[in-house]
Coordinates of C-alpha atoms in Angstrom, one line a residue:
M1 CA -18.9 -3.4 -15.9
A2 CA -18.3 -6.9 -14.4
N3 CA -17.5 -5.6 -10.9
L4 CA -20.2 -7.1 -8.6
E5 CA -19.6 -4.9 -5.7
E6 CA -19.8 -1.8 -7.9
L7 CA -23.0 -3.0 -9.5
L8 CA -24.6 -3.6 -6.1
H9 CA -23.4 -0.2 -5.0
Q10 CA -25.0 1.4 -8.1
R11 CA -28.3 -0.4 -7.4
L12 CA -28.5 0.2 -3.7
A13 CA -27.1 3.7 -3.3
P14 CA -30.2 5.4 -4.9
S15 CA -32.5 3.3 -2.8
F16 CA -30.8 4.3 0.4
E17 CA -30.9 7.9 -0.6
S18 CA -34.6 7.8 -1.5
V19 CA -35.4 6.3 1.9
A20 CA -33.0 8.3 4.0
G21 CA -33.1 11.6 2.2
I22 CA -29.3 11.9 2.2
P23 CA -26.5 10.2 0.2
V24 CA -25.6 6.8 1.8
D25 CA -22.7 4.5 1.1
P26 CA -24.3 1.0 0.9
A27 CA -21.2 -0.5 2.5
I28 CA -21.2 -3.7 0.4
R29 CA -18.9 -6.5 1.5
R30 CA -18.5 -10.3 1.0
S31 CA -20.4 -12.3 3.5
Q32 CA -20.6 -15.9 4.8
R33 CA -24.4 -15.7 5.2
A34 CA -24.9 -14.8 1.5
H35 CA -22.7 -13.7 -1.4
F36 CA -22.7 -10.1 -0.2
Q37 CA -24.0 -8.0 2.6
S38 CA -24.9 -4.4 3.1
D39 CA -24.2 -3.0 6.6
A40 CA -25.2 0.6 5.9
V41 CA -28.5 0.6 7.9
L42 CA -26.8 0.4 11.3
A43 CA -24.8 3.6 10.7
L44 CA -27.8 5.3 9.1
V45 CA -30.2 4.7 12.0
S46 CA -27.9 6.7 14.3
K47 CA -28.4 9.7 12.0
I48 CA -32.1 9.5 11.1
G49 CA -33.6 7.2 13.8
G50 CA -36.2 4.6 13.1
N51 CA -36.4 0.8 13.2
P52 CA -33.4 -0.6 11.4
Q53 CA -35.3 -3.6 10.0
D54 CA -38.1 -1.4 8.7
I55 CA -35.5 0.9 7.0
A56 CA -33.7 -2.1 5.5
A57 CA -37.0 -3.4 4.2
Q58 CA -37.8 -0.1 2.6
V59 CA -34.4 0.0 0.9
V60 CA -34.9 -3.5 -0.5
K61 CA -38.3 -2.6 -1.8
A62 CA -37.0 0.4 -3.6
A63 CA -34.0 -1.3 -5.1
Q64 CA -33.9 -2.8 -8.7
L65 CA -32.3 -6.1 -8.0
D66 CA -34.5 -8.7 -9.7
D67 CA -32.2 -9.2 -12.6
L68 CA -29.1 -9.5 -10.4
C69 CA -30.1 -11.3 -7.2
S70 CA -31.9 -14.6 -6.7
S71 CA -32.4 -13.8 -3.0
V72 CA -32.5 -10.5 -1.0
E73 CA -33.1 -10.9 2.7
V74 CA -33.1 -8.6 5.8
S75 CA -31.6 -10.2 8.8
G76 CA -30.6 -9.3 12.3
P77 CA -30.5 -5.6 13.1
G78 CA -30.9 -4.4 9.5
F79 CA -28.4 -6.4 7.5
I80 CA -29.3 -6.8 3.8
N81 CA -28.1 -10.2 2.5
L82 CA -27.7 -10.5 -1.2
T83 CA -27.3 -13.7 -3.2
I84 CA -26.3 -13.3 -6.8
A85 CA -28.4 -15.3 -9.4
D86 CA -26.5 -17.9 -11.4
T87 CA -27.9 -16.3 -14.6
A88 CA -26.4 -13.0 -13.6
L89 CA -23.1 -14.6 -12.8
G90 CA -23.1 -16.2 -16.3
R91 CA -23.9 -12.9 -18.0
L92 CA -21.2 -10.9 -16.1
L93 CA -18.6 -13.6 -16.7
A94 CA -19.3 -13.5 -20.4
V95 CA -18.6 -9.8 -20.4
S96 CA -15.3 -10.4 -18.8
C97 CA -14.4 -13.2 -21.2
S98 CA -14.9 -11.0 -24.2
D99 CA -13.0 -8.0 -22.8
E100 CA -9.2 -7.7 -23.0
R101 CA -9.3 -6.0 -19.6
I102 CA -11.4 -8.8 -18.2
G103 CA -14.2 -6.4 -17.3
V104 CA -12.1 -3.8 -15.4
P105 CA -12.3 -0.3 -17.0
Q106 CA -9.6 2.3 -16.7
T107 CA -10.0 4.9 -14.0
G108 CA -12.5 7.6 -14.7
V109 CA -10.3 10.2 -13.1
P110 CA -6.7 9.7 -14.3
E111 CA -4.0 11.5 -12.2
K112 CA -0.4 12.4 -12.7
I113 CA 1.6 10.4 -10.1
T114 CA 5.2 10.3 -9.2
V115 CA 6.7 7.2 -7.6
D116 CA 10.0 7.6 -5.8
Y117 CA 11.6 4.2 -5.3
S118 CA 14.7 2.0 -5.2
A119 CA 17.2 4.9 -4.7
P120 CA 20.6 3.1 -4.4
N121 CA 23.8 5.0 -3.8
A122 CA 26.3 5.5 -6.6
A123 CA 29.7 3.7 -6.1
K124 CA 28.0 1.2 -3.8
E125 CA 26.5 -2.2 -4.8
M126 CA 22.8 -2.7 -4.4
H127 CA 22.0 -5.0 -1.4
V128 CA 19.0 -6.7 0.2
G129 CA 18.0 -3.4 1.8
H130 CA 17.1 -2.0 -1.6
L131 CA 14.8 -5.0 -2.5
R132 CA 11.6 -4.0 -0.9
S133 CA 11.5 -0.4 -2.2
T134 CA 12.3 -1.6 -5.7
I135 CA 9.7 -4.4 -5.7
I136 CA 6.9 -2.4 -4.1
G137 CA 7.6 0.6 -6.2
D138 CA 7.6 -1.4 -9.4
A139 CA 4.2 -3.0 -8.5
A140 CA 2.8 0.5 -7.8
V141 CA 4.0 1.7 -11.2
R142 CA 2.5 -1.3 -13.0
L143 CA -0.9 -1.2 -11.3
L144 CA -1.4 2.6 -11.5
E145 CA -0.3 2.7 -15.2
W146 CA -2.7 -0.2 -16.0
L147 CA -5.5 1.7 -14.4
G148 CA -4.8 4.6 -16.8
H149 CA -2.8 7.1 -14.6
T150 CA 0.2 8.9 -15.9
V151 CA 3.1 7.6 -13.8
I152 CA 6.5 9.3 -13.5
R153 CA 9.2 7.0 -12.1
Q154 CA 11.7 8.8 -9.9
N155 CA 14.9 6.9 -8.9
H156 CA 16.4 9.4 -6.5
I157 CA 19.9 7.9 -6.4
G158 CA 22.6 9.2 -3.9
E159 CA 25.4 10.5 -6.1
W160 CA 26.5 13.8 -4.5
G161 CA 28.2 15.0 -1.4
T162 CA 31.3 14.5 0.8
P163 CA 32.1 10.8 -0.1
F164 CA 32.6 11.7 -3.8
G165 CA 35.6 13.8 -3.0
M166 CA 37.2 10.6 -1.5
L167 CA 36.0 8.5 -4.4
V168 CA 37.3 10.8 -7.1
E169 CA 40.7 11.0 -5.5
H170 CA 40.9 7.2 -5.3
L171 CA 39.9 7.1 -9.0
L172 CA 42.8 9.4 -9.8
D173 CA 45.2 7.3 -7.7
I174 CA 44.5 4.0 -9.5
G175 CA 44.0 5.6 -12.9
E176 CA 40.8 6.3 -14.9
S177 CA 41.0 3.2 -17.2
E178 CA 41.6 0.9 -14.2
A179 CA 38.9 2.5 -12.2
A180 CA 36.4 2.2 -15.1
H181 CA 37.3 -1.5 -15.5
E182 CA 36.9 -2.2 -11.8
L183 CA 33.6 -0.5 -11.7
S184 CA 32.3 -2.0 -14.9
V185 CA 32.7 -5.6 -13.6
G186 CA 30.4 -4.7 -10.7
D187 CA 33.0 -4.4 -7.9
L188 CA 31.5 -1.2 -6.5
N189 CA 31.9 -2.2 -2.9
G190 CA 35.6 -3.0 -3.4
F191 CA 36.2 0.3 -5.0
Y192 CA 34.4 2.2 -2.2
Q193 CA 36.0 0.2 0.6
A194 CA 39.5 0.8 -0.8
A195 CA 38.8 4.6 -0.9
R196 CA 37.5 4.5 2.6
R197 CA 40.5 2.7 4.0
K198 CA 42.8 5.3 2.5
F199 CA 40.6 8.1 3.8
D200 CA 40.7 6.8 7.3
A201 CA 44.5 5.9 7.3
D202 CA 46.1 8.7 5.2
E203 CA 45.8 12.3 6.4
Q204 CA 47.3 13.6 3.1
F205 CA 44.6 11.6 1.1
K206 CA 41.9 12.9 3.5
D207 CA 43.0 16.5 2.8
R208 CA 43.0 15.9 -0.9
A209 CA 39.5 14.4 -0.7
R210 CA 38.1 17.4 1.2
R211 CA 39.6 19.8 -1.4
R212 CA 38.1 17.6 -4.1
V213 CA 34.6 18.0 -2.6
V214 CA 35.0 21.8 -2.8
L215 CA 36.1 21.5 -6.5
L216 CA 33.1 19.2 -7.2
Q217 CA 30.6 21.5 -5.6
S218 CA 32.1 24.5 -7.4
G219 CA 31.7 22.9 -10.8
D220 CA 35.3 22.2 -11.6
E221 CA 35.3 20.7 -15.1
T222 CA 37.9 17.9 -14.5
T223 CA 36.3 16.9 -11.2
L224 CA 32.9 16.8 -12.7
R225 CA 34.2 14.6 -15.6
L226 CA 35.7 12.1 -13.1
W227 CA 32.5 12.2 -11.0
H228 CA 30.5 11.4 -14.1
T229 CA 32.7 8.3 -14.7
L230 CA 31.8 7.0 -11.2
V231 CA 28.1 7.8 -11.6
D232 CA 27.8 6.4 -15.1
E233 CA 29.5 3.1 -14.3
S234 CA 27.2 2.8 -11.2
K235 CA 24.1 3.4 -13.3
K236 CA 25.2 0.7 -15.8
Y237 CA 25.5 -1.7 -12.8
F238 CA 22.1 -0.7 -11.4
M239 CA 20.6 -1.4 -14.8
I240 CA 22.0 -4.9 -14.8
V241 CA 20.4 -5.5 -11.4
Y242 CA 17.1 -4.1 -12.6
G243 CA 17.3 -6.3 -15.6
M244 CA 17.7 -9.4 -13.4
L245 CA 14.9 -8.3 -11.2
G246 CA 12.6 -7.5 -14.1
V247 CA 11.5 -4.0 -13.1
R248 CA 10.5 -1.1 -15.3
L249 CA 13.2 1.4 -14.2
T250 CA 15.2 2.8 -17.0
E251 CA 18.2 5.1 -17.2
D252 CA 15.8 8.0 -18.0
D253 CA 14.3 7.5 -14.5
F254 CA 17.5 8.4 -12.6
F255 CA 17.1 11.7 -10.8
G256 CA 20.0 11.9 -8.4
E257 CA 20.7 14.4 -5.7
S258 CA 22.9 16.4 -8.1
Y259 CA 19.8 17.1 -10.3
Y260 CA 18.5 19.5 -7.7
N261 CA 21.8 21.4 -7.0
D262 CA 20.7 24.5 -8.9
H263 CA 17.3 24.5 -7.1
L264 CA 18.7 24.6 -3.5
Q265 CA 19.4 28.3 -3.1
S266 CA 16.0 29.2 -4.4
V267 CA 14.4 26.9 -1.9
V268 CA 16.3 28.7 0.9
D269 CA 15.2 32.1 -0.5
E270 CA 11.6 31.1 -0.9
L271 CA 11.4 29.7 2.6
D272 CA 13.0 32.8 4.0
E273 CA 10.5 35.1 2.1
L274 CA 7.7 33.0 3.6
G275 CA 9.1 33.5 7.1
L276 CA 9.6 29.8 7.7
L277 CA 13.4 30.0 8.2
R278 CA 15.1 30.3 11.6
E279 CA 18.7 30.4 12.5
S280 CA 20.0 27.7 14.8
D281 CA 23.7 27.4 15.8
G282 CA 24.6 29.2 12.6
A283 CA 22.5 27.0 10.3
Q284 CA 19.3 28.0 8.5
C285 CA 16.5 25.7 9.6
V286 CA 12.8 25.1 9.3
F287 CA 11.0 23.9 12.4
P288 CA 7.7 22.2 11.4
E289 CA 5.2 22.4 14.1
G290 CA 4.6 19.4 16.3
Y291 CA 8.0 17.6 15.9
K292 CA 10.3 17.3 18.9
N293 CA 13.5 15.4 19.6
R294 CA 13.9 13.0 22.6
H295 CA 14.7 15.9 24.9
G296 CA 11.4 17.7 24.0
D297 CA 13.1 20.4 21.9
P298 CA 11.7 21.5 18.5
L299 CA 13.1 19.3 15.7
P300 CA 14.6 21.1 12.7
I301 CA 15.1 20.4 9.1
I302 CA 18.6 21.8 8.3
V303 CA 18.3 23.6 5.0
K304 CA 21.6 25.4 4.9
K305 CA 24.5 24.7 7.1
G306 CA 26.7 27.2 8.9
D307 CA 29.5 26.6 6.5
G308 CA 27.3 27.5 3.5
G309 CA 26.6 23.9 2.4
F310 CA 23.1 22.6 2.0
G311 CA 21.6 19.9 4.2
Y312 CA 19.9 16.9 2.6
G313 CA 16.6 18.4 3.8
A314 CA 17.1 21.1 1.3
T315 CA 17.4 18.5 -1.5
D316 CA 14.2 16.8 -0.3
L317 CA 12.3 20.1 -0.2
A318 CA 13.6 21.0 -3.7
T319 CA 12.5 17.5 -4.9
I320 CA 8.9 17.8 -3.6
R321 CA 8.6 21.4 -4.9
H322 CA 9.9 20.2 -8.4
R323 CA 7.4 17.3 -8.5
L324 CA 4.5 19.6 -7.6
R325 CA 5.4 22.8 -9.4
N326 CA 7.2 21.5 -12.5
L327 CA 6.0 18.0 -13.0
K328 CA 2.4 18.9 -12.0
A329 CA 2.0 15.7 -10.0
I330 CA -1.2 15.3 -8.0
R331 CA -0.2 12.2 -6.0
L332 CA 3.4 11.8 -4.8
L333 CA 4.4 8.4 -3.6
Y334 CA 7.5 7.8 -1.6
V335 CA 8.4 4.0 -1.3
V336 CA 10.8 4.2 1.5
G337 CA 11.5 2.2 4.7
L338 CA 9.5 2.9 7.8
P339 CA 12.5 4.5 9.7
Q340 CA 12.2 7.5 7.3
S341 CA 8.6 8.1 8.3
Q342 CA 9.2 11.1 10.6
H343 CA 11.6 12.8 8.2
L344 CA 9.1 12.5 5.3
E345 CA 6.3 13.7 7.5
M346 CA 8.3 16.8 8.3
I347 CA 9.2 17.4 4.6
H348 CA 5.5 17.1 3.7
T349 CA 4.5 19.4 6.5
V350 CA 7.0 22.1 5.4
A351 CA 5.7 21.7 1.8
R352 CA 2.2 22.4 3.0
D353 CA 3.3 25.3 5.1
A354 CA 5.1 26.8 2.1
G355 CA 1.9 26.5 0.0
W356 CA 3.4 23.9 -2.4
L357 CA 1.5 20.9 -1.3
V358 CA -2.2 21.9 -1.5
S359 CA -5.3 19.9 -2.3
P360 CA -6.0 18.0 -4.4
A361 CA -2.3 17.2 -4.4
R362 CA -1.2 14.7 -1.7
A363 CA 2.0 13.1 -0.7
E364 CA 2.1 9.6 0.7
H365 CA 4.8 7.6 2.5
V366 CA 4.5 4.0 1.2
G367 CA 6.4 2.7 4.1
H368 CA 7.8 -0.8 4.4
G369 CA 9.4 -3.1 7.0
S370 CA 12.7 -4.9 6.8
I371 CA 13.9 -8.3 5.5
L372 CA 15.2 -10.5 8.3
G373 CA 17.3 -13.6 8.5
D374 CA 16.2 -16.8 10.3
D375 CA 17.7 -15.3 13.5
G376 CA 15.1 -12.6 13.4
K377 CA 17.7 -9.9 12.7
M378 CA 18.5 -7.9 9.6
L379 CA 19.4 -10.3 6.8
R380 CA 23.2 -10.4 6.5
T381 CA 26.0 -12.8 5.2
R382 CA 27.7 -15.1 7.7
A383 CA 30.5 -12.5 7.8
G384 CA 28.0 -9.9 8.9
A385 CA 28.0 -7.9 5.6
S386 CA 24.8 -6.8 3.7
V387 CA 23.7 -9.5 1.3
K388 CA 24.4 -8.3 -2.3
L389 CA 21.2 -8.2 -4.3
V390 CA 22.8 -9.9 -7.3
D391 CA 23.9 -12.8 -5.2
L392 CA 20.4 -13.2 -3.6
L393 CA 18.7 -13.2 -7.1
E394 CA 21.2 -15.6 -8.6
E395 CA 20.7 -18.0 -5.7
A396 CA 16.9 -17.9 -6.1
V397 CA 17.2 -18.7 -9.8
S398 CA 19.7 -21.5 -9.2
R399 CA 17.4 -23.1 -6.6
A400 CA 14.4 -22.7 -8.9
A401 CA 16.3 -24.4 -11.7
A402 CA 17.0 -27.4 -9.5
V403 CA 13.3 -27.6 -8.5
I404 CA 12.1 -27.3 -12.2
A405 CA 14.6 -30.0 -13.3
V406 CA 12.9 -32.5 -10.9
K407 CA 9.3 -31.3 -11.6
N408 CA 9.5 -31.4 -15.4
P409 CA 12.7 -33.0 -16.7
R410 CA 11.1 -33.0 -20.3
L411 CA 11.6 -29.3 -20.7
D412 CA 14.4 -28.3 -23.1
E413 CA 17.4 -26.5 -21.8
E414 CA 16.4 -23.0 -23.0
T415 CA 12.8 -23.3 -21.8
R416 CA 14.0 -24.6 -18.4
A417 CA 16.3 -21.6 -18.0
D418 CA 13.5 -19.2 -18.8
V419 CA 11.1 -20.9 -16.4
A420 CA 13.8 -21.1 -13.6
R421 CA 14.3 -17.3 -14.0
A422 CA 10.6 -16.6 -13.9
V423 CA 10.0 -18.9 -10.9
G424 CA 13.1 -17.8 -9.0
I425 CA 12.6 -14.0 -9.4
G426 CA 8.9 -14.4 -9.1
A427 CA 9.3 -16.2 -5.8
V428 CA 11.4 -13.5 -4.3
K429 CA 9.0 -10.8 -5.4
Y430 CA 5.9 -12.6 -4.3
A431 CA 7.3 -13.4 -0.8
D432 CA 7.8 -9.7 -0.4
L433 CA 4.5 -8.5 -1.9
S434 CA 2.3 -11.2 -0.2
T435 CA 3.5 -9.8 3.2
D436 CA 1.9 -6.7 4.7
R437 CA 4.4 -4.1 3.6
L438 CA 4.4 -2.5 7.1
K439 CA 5.7 -5.7 8.6
D440 CA 9.2 -7.3 8.6
Y441 CA 9.4 -10.8 7.1
V442 CA 12.0 -13.6 7.3
F443 CA 13.7 -14.5 4.0
D444 CA 13.4 -18.2 3.4
Y445 CA 14.2 -19.7 0.0
D446 CA 12.5 -23.1 0.8
R447 CA 9.2 -21.5 1.7
M448 CA 9.1 -19.0 -1.2
L449 CA 10.0 -21.6 -3.8
A450 CA 7.4 -24.2 -2.5
F451 CA 4.8 -25.3 -5.0
E452 CA 2.2 -25.5 -2.2
G453 CA 0.7 -22.7 -0.2
N454 CA 0.5 -19.0 -0.9
T455 CA 3.6 -18.7 -3.1
A456 CA 4.4 -17.5 -6.6
P457 CA 5.3 -21.1 -7.8
Y458 CA 1.8 -22.3 -6.7
L459 CA 0.1 -19.5 -8.7
Q460 CA 2.4 -19.8 -11.7
Y461 CA 1.8 -23.6 -11.8
A462 CA -2.0 -23.1 -11.5
R463 CA -2.0 -20.9 -14.6
A464 CA 0.5 -23.3 -16.4
R465 CA -1.9 -26.2 -15.7
I466 CA -4.7 -24.3 -17.4
C467 CA -2.5 -23.6 -20.4
S468 CA -1.8 -27.3 -20.6
I469 CA -5.6 -28.0 -20.8
F470 CA -5.8 -26.1 -24.0
R471 CA -2.5 -27.2 -25.3
R472 CA -3.1 -30.9 -24.9
S473 CA -6.7 -30.9 -26.1
G474 CA -6.4 -28.4 -28.9
A475 CA -9.5 -26.7 -27.6
E476 CA -9.9 -23.0 -28.0
P477 CA -11.4 -20.5 -25.5
P478 CA -15.0 -19.8 -26.4
Q479 CA -15.6 -16.6 -28.4
D480 CA -18.7 -14.3 -28.3
I481 CA -20.5 -16.4 -25.8
A482 CA -23.7 -14.7 -24.4
A483 CA -23.5 -16.2 -21.0
L484 CA -21.7 -18.9 -19.1
V485 CA -23.7 -21.7 -17.5
I486 CA -23.3 -21.8 -13.7
T487 CA -24.9 -24.7 -11.9
E488 CA -22.4 -26.3 -9.6
P489 CA -21.2 -24.9 -6.2
A490 CA -17.6 -25.0 -7.3
E491 CA -18.4 -23.1 -10.5
R492 CA -20.3 -20.5 -8.4
A493 CA -17.4 -20.1 -6.0
L494 CA -14.9 -19.6 -8.9
A495 CA -17.3 -17.2 -10.6
L496 CA -17.5 -15.0 -7.5
E497 CA -13.7 -14.9 -7.2
L498 CA -13.3 -14.0 -10.8
L499 CA -15.8 -11.1 -10.6
A500 CA -14.0 -9.8 -7.5
F501 CA -10.9 -8.8 -9.4
G502 CA -12.0 -5.3 -10.3
S503 CA -12.9 -4.3 -6.7
V504 CA -9.6 -5.7 -5.4
V505 CA -7.3 -3.8 -7.8
T506 CA -9.3 -0.6 -7.3
A507 CA -8.8 -0.9 -3.6
V508 CA -5.1 -1.8 -3.8
A509 CA -4.5 1.2 -6.1
E510 CA -5.6 3.4 -3.2
T511 CA -4.0 1.6 -0.3
L512 CA -1.0 0.1 -2.1
E513 CA -1.4 -2.9 0.2
F514 CA -0.2 -5.5 -2.4
H515 CA -0.6 -8.4 0.0
R516 CA -4.4 -8.0 -0.6
L517 CA -3.9 -8.6 -4.3
A518 CA -1.6 -11.5 -3.5
T519 CA -4.2 -13.0 -1.1
Y520 CA -6.9 -12.6 -3.8
L521 CA -4.8 -14.4 -6.4
Y522 CA -4.2 -17.3 -4.0
S523 CA -7.9 -17.5 -3.3
L524 CA -8.6 -17.5 -7.0
A525 CA -6.1 -20.3 -7.7
S526 CA -7.5 -22.3 -4.8
A527 CA -11.1 -21.9 -6.0
F528 CA -9.9 -23.0 -9.5
T529 CA -8.2 -26.1 -8.0
T530 CA -11.5 -27.1 -6.3
F531 CA -13.5 -26.4 -9.5
Y532 CA -11.1 -28.5 -11.6
E533 CA -11.4 -31.4 -9.2
K534 CA -15.2 -31.2 -8.9
C535 CA -16.3 -30.1 -12.5
P536 CA -14.9 -32.1 -15.5
V537 CA -13.9 -29.8 -18.3
L538 CA -13.0 -31.8 -21.3
R539 CA -15.2 -34.7 -20.3
S540 CA -18.3 -32.4 -20.3
E541 CA -20.2 -31.6 -23.4
G542 CA -22.0 -28.9 -25.3
E543 CA -22.6 -25.5 -23.6
T544 CA -21.4 -26.9 -20.3
Q545 CA -18.0 -27.7 -21.8
Q546 CA -17.9 -24.3 -23.5
S547 CA -18.8 -22.6 -20.2
R548 CA -16.1 -24.4 -18.3
L549 CA -13.5 -23.7 -20.9
G550 CA -14.5 -20.1 -20.5
L551 CA -14.0 -20.3 -16.8
C552 CA -10.6 -21.9 -17.3
D553 CA -9.5 -19.2 -19.8
L554 CA -10.7 -16.3 -17.6
T555 CA -9.0 -17.8 -14.6
A556 CA -5.7 -18.1 -16.5
R557 CA -6.0 -14.5 -17.9
T558 CA -6.8 -13.1 -14.4
L559 CA -3.9 -15.0 -12.8
E560 CA -1.5 -13.8 -15.6
L561 CA -2.7 -10.2 -15.3
G562 CA -2.7 -10.2 -11.5
L563 CA 0.8 -11.6 -11.3
G564 CA 1.9 -9.2 -14.0
L565 CA 0.7 -6.2 -12.0
L566 CA 3.0 -7.5 -9.2
G567 CA 5.8 -7.7 -11.7
I568 CA 5.8 -11.5 -11.8
E569 CA 6.0 -13.6 -15.1
S570 CA 3.6 -16.5 -15.8
P571 CA 5.3 -19.3 -17.8
D572 CA 2.9 -21.3 -20.1
Q573 CA 4.5 -24.5 -18.9
M574 CA 6.5 -25.5 -15.8

């Protein structure tokens, strides 16, 4: 175990308990007064009384810290300041160097987790509004899988309901082969808009579309075949976008609204048997307690409409029941924009009331803000339309290629193209993930592609520079080293950052606040820059050189892994 915070917790927790007589969280955190600080005494005094400094002194006396800390001091009203010994840093770093997981073990309690993310609509192109859910969801999948959880990806695409009567009729009008060609070249918006124009202008077409919906919902064989053409071509297009974006979603992860059709009536029946259904204006509804509309009236989830059709609330309830009952998920993540917060809370409340969502299972809304233009409004084209995701990504890669051509004109054409793709897509992802997901952010190509500041190119370049040290010198990372030698302040600062990786990823796996991982990686890259400036690597000798090469290699591996958990590639040269 090379996680310093965890080690200090393991050493101090028994000492606190022996002094207080009750289990105590040592509350370890980084500190400016020392390397770490324990604040637990302040809260403990309010429970057991006594002098806080005396209690802190007793805890320190009982703790086994001699092999870990060079200094342990009690200060102020009972703070315990802990300075890690250079020799301990060296030993722990050596453990990380020799471990393919750089000292971070898999979770001791693996869980089955569903991640609901991306969720585009069939027969419509993916636009900038799908970007955050797709990027954040992919990062969640990568991190949780790496920690040893079983992760089930759920791409809940919209591919059922009234619009598909209109779309199938339009497909018939232009011919199946022409429609398949139009959809296969990615012009989903054009296809949808043409169908919509006919629907709005032609009453005959509108009547046909409505009849087609009935045929679709009743399982008419021809209608279902045509519907499959629309959905299958849409999925092919989605996979092209996911390939460009470099996310892990596959065709096996598509679970559209239609998947739950056969589950809907049983949801209604079960809610009725539980006494949760109430009739309202002819519709069957659930009224979860505590939710009201703007007029103060109880807010319903419409499960079954008066005309016998099912509301989308029924699909959402069938979905959560399926994930809990059939998939046996313990943690259900919904990576969805913040405007859906109340709806999801209501769905989760009903699932609890129905006895589906019971401890230890839990459902979490991984909410996120919006992407804005430089005018502070939702990012749109100059014509006012949503920005197509394909166009946004291609522009990022094109701009990155121009930057790379100037930065390193010696790269061959194939390598330059690969680097441009990694930098362009990485810049888009990092700009999103380095922002608190609950906040909106302004999309700015120049800022996200900059090689200075908290950006993906800065982090990618920091790792590429380390790779160049080994490539140019022919040196190899040290193997089976017992301990690294830490003597200089810049080495010490870099060592502390490297040993913080485990605690950061563990915390982010719980909160899914990926900006905290991004902030850590930026701090690590900055600490390495200072180290590289202050501590000669190749010009040093003996065990000092081996130690510094070890620091370089561990930094490169940590940056590569950290960026990889965010879904960002790390080119070896830039």
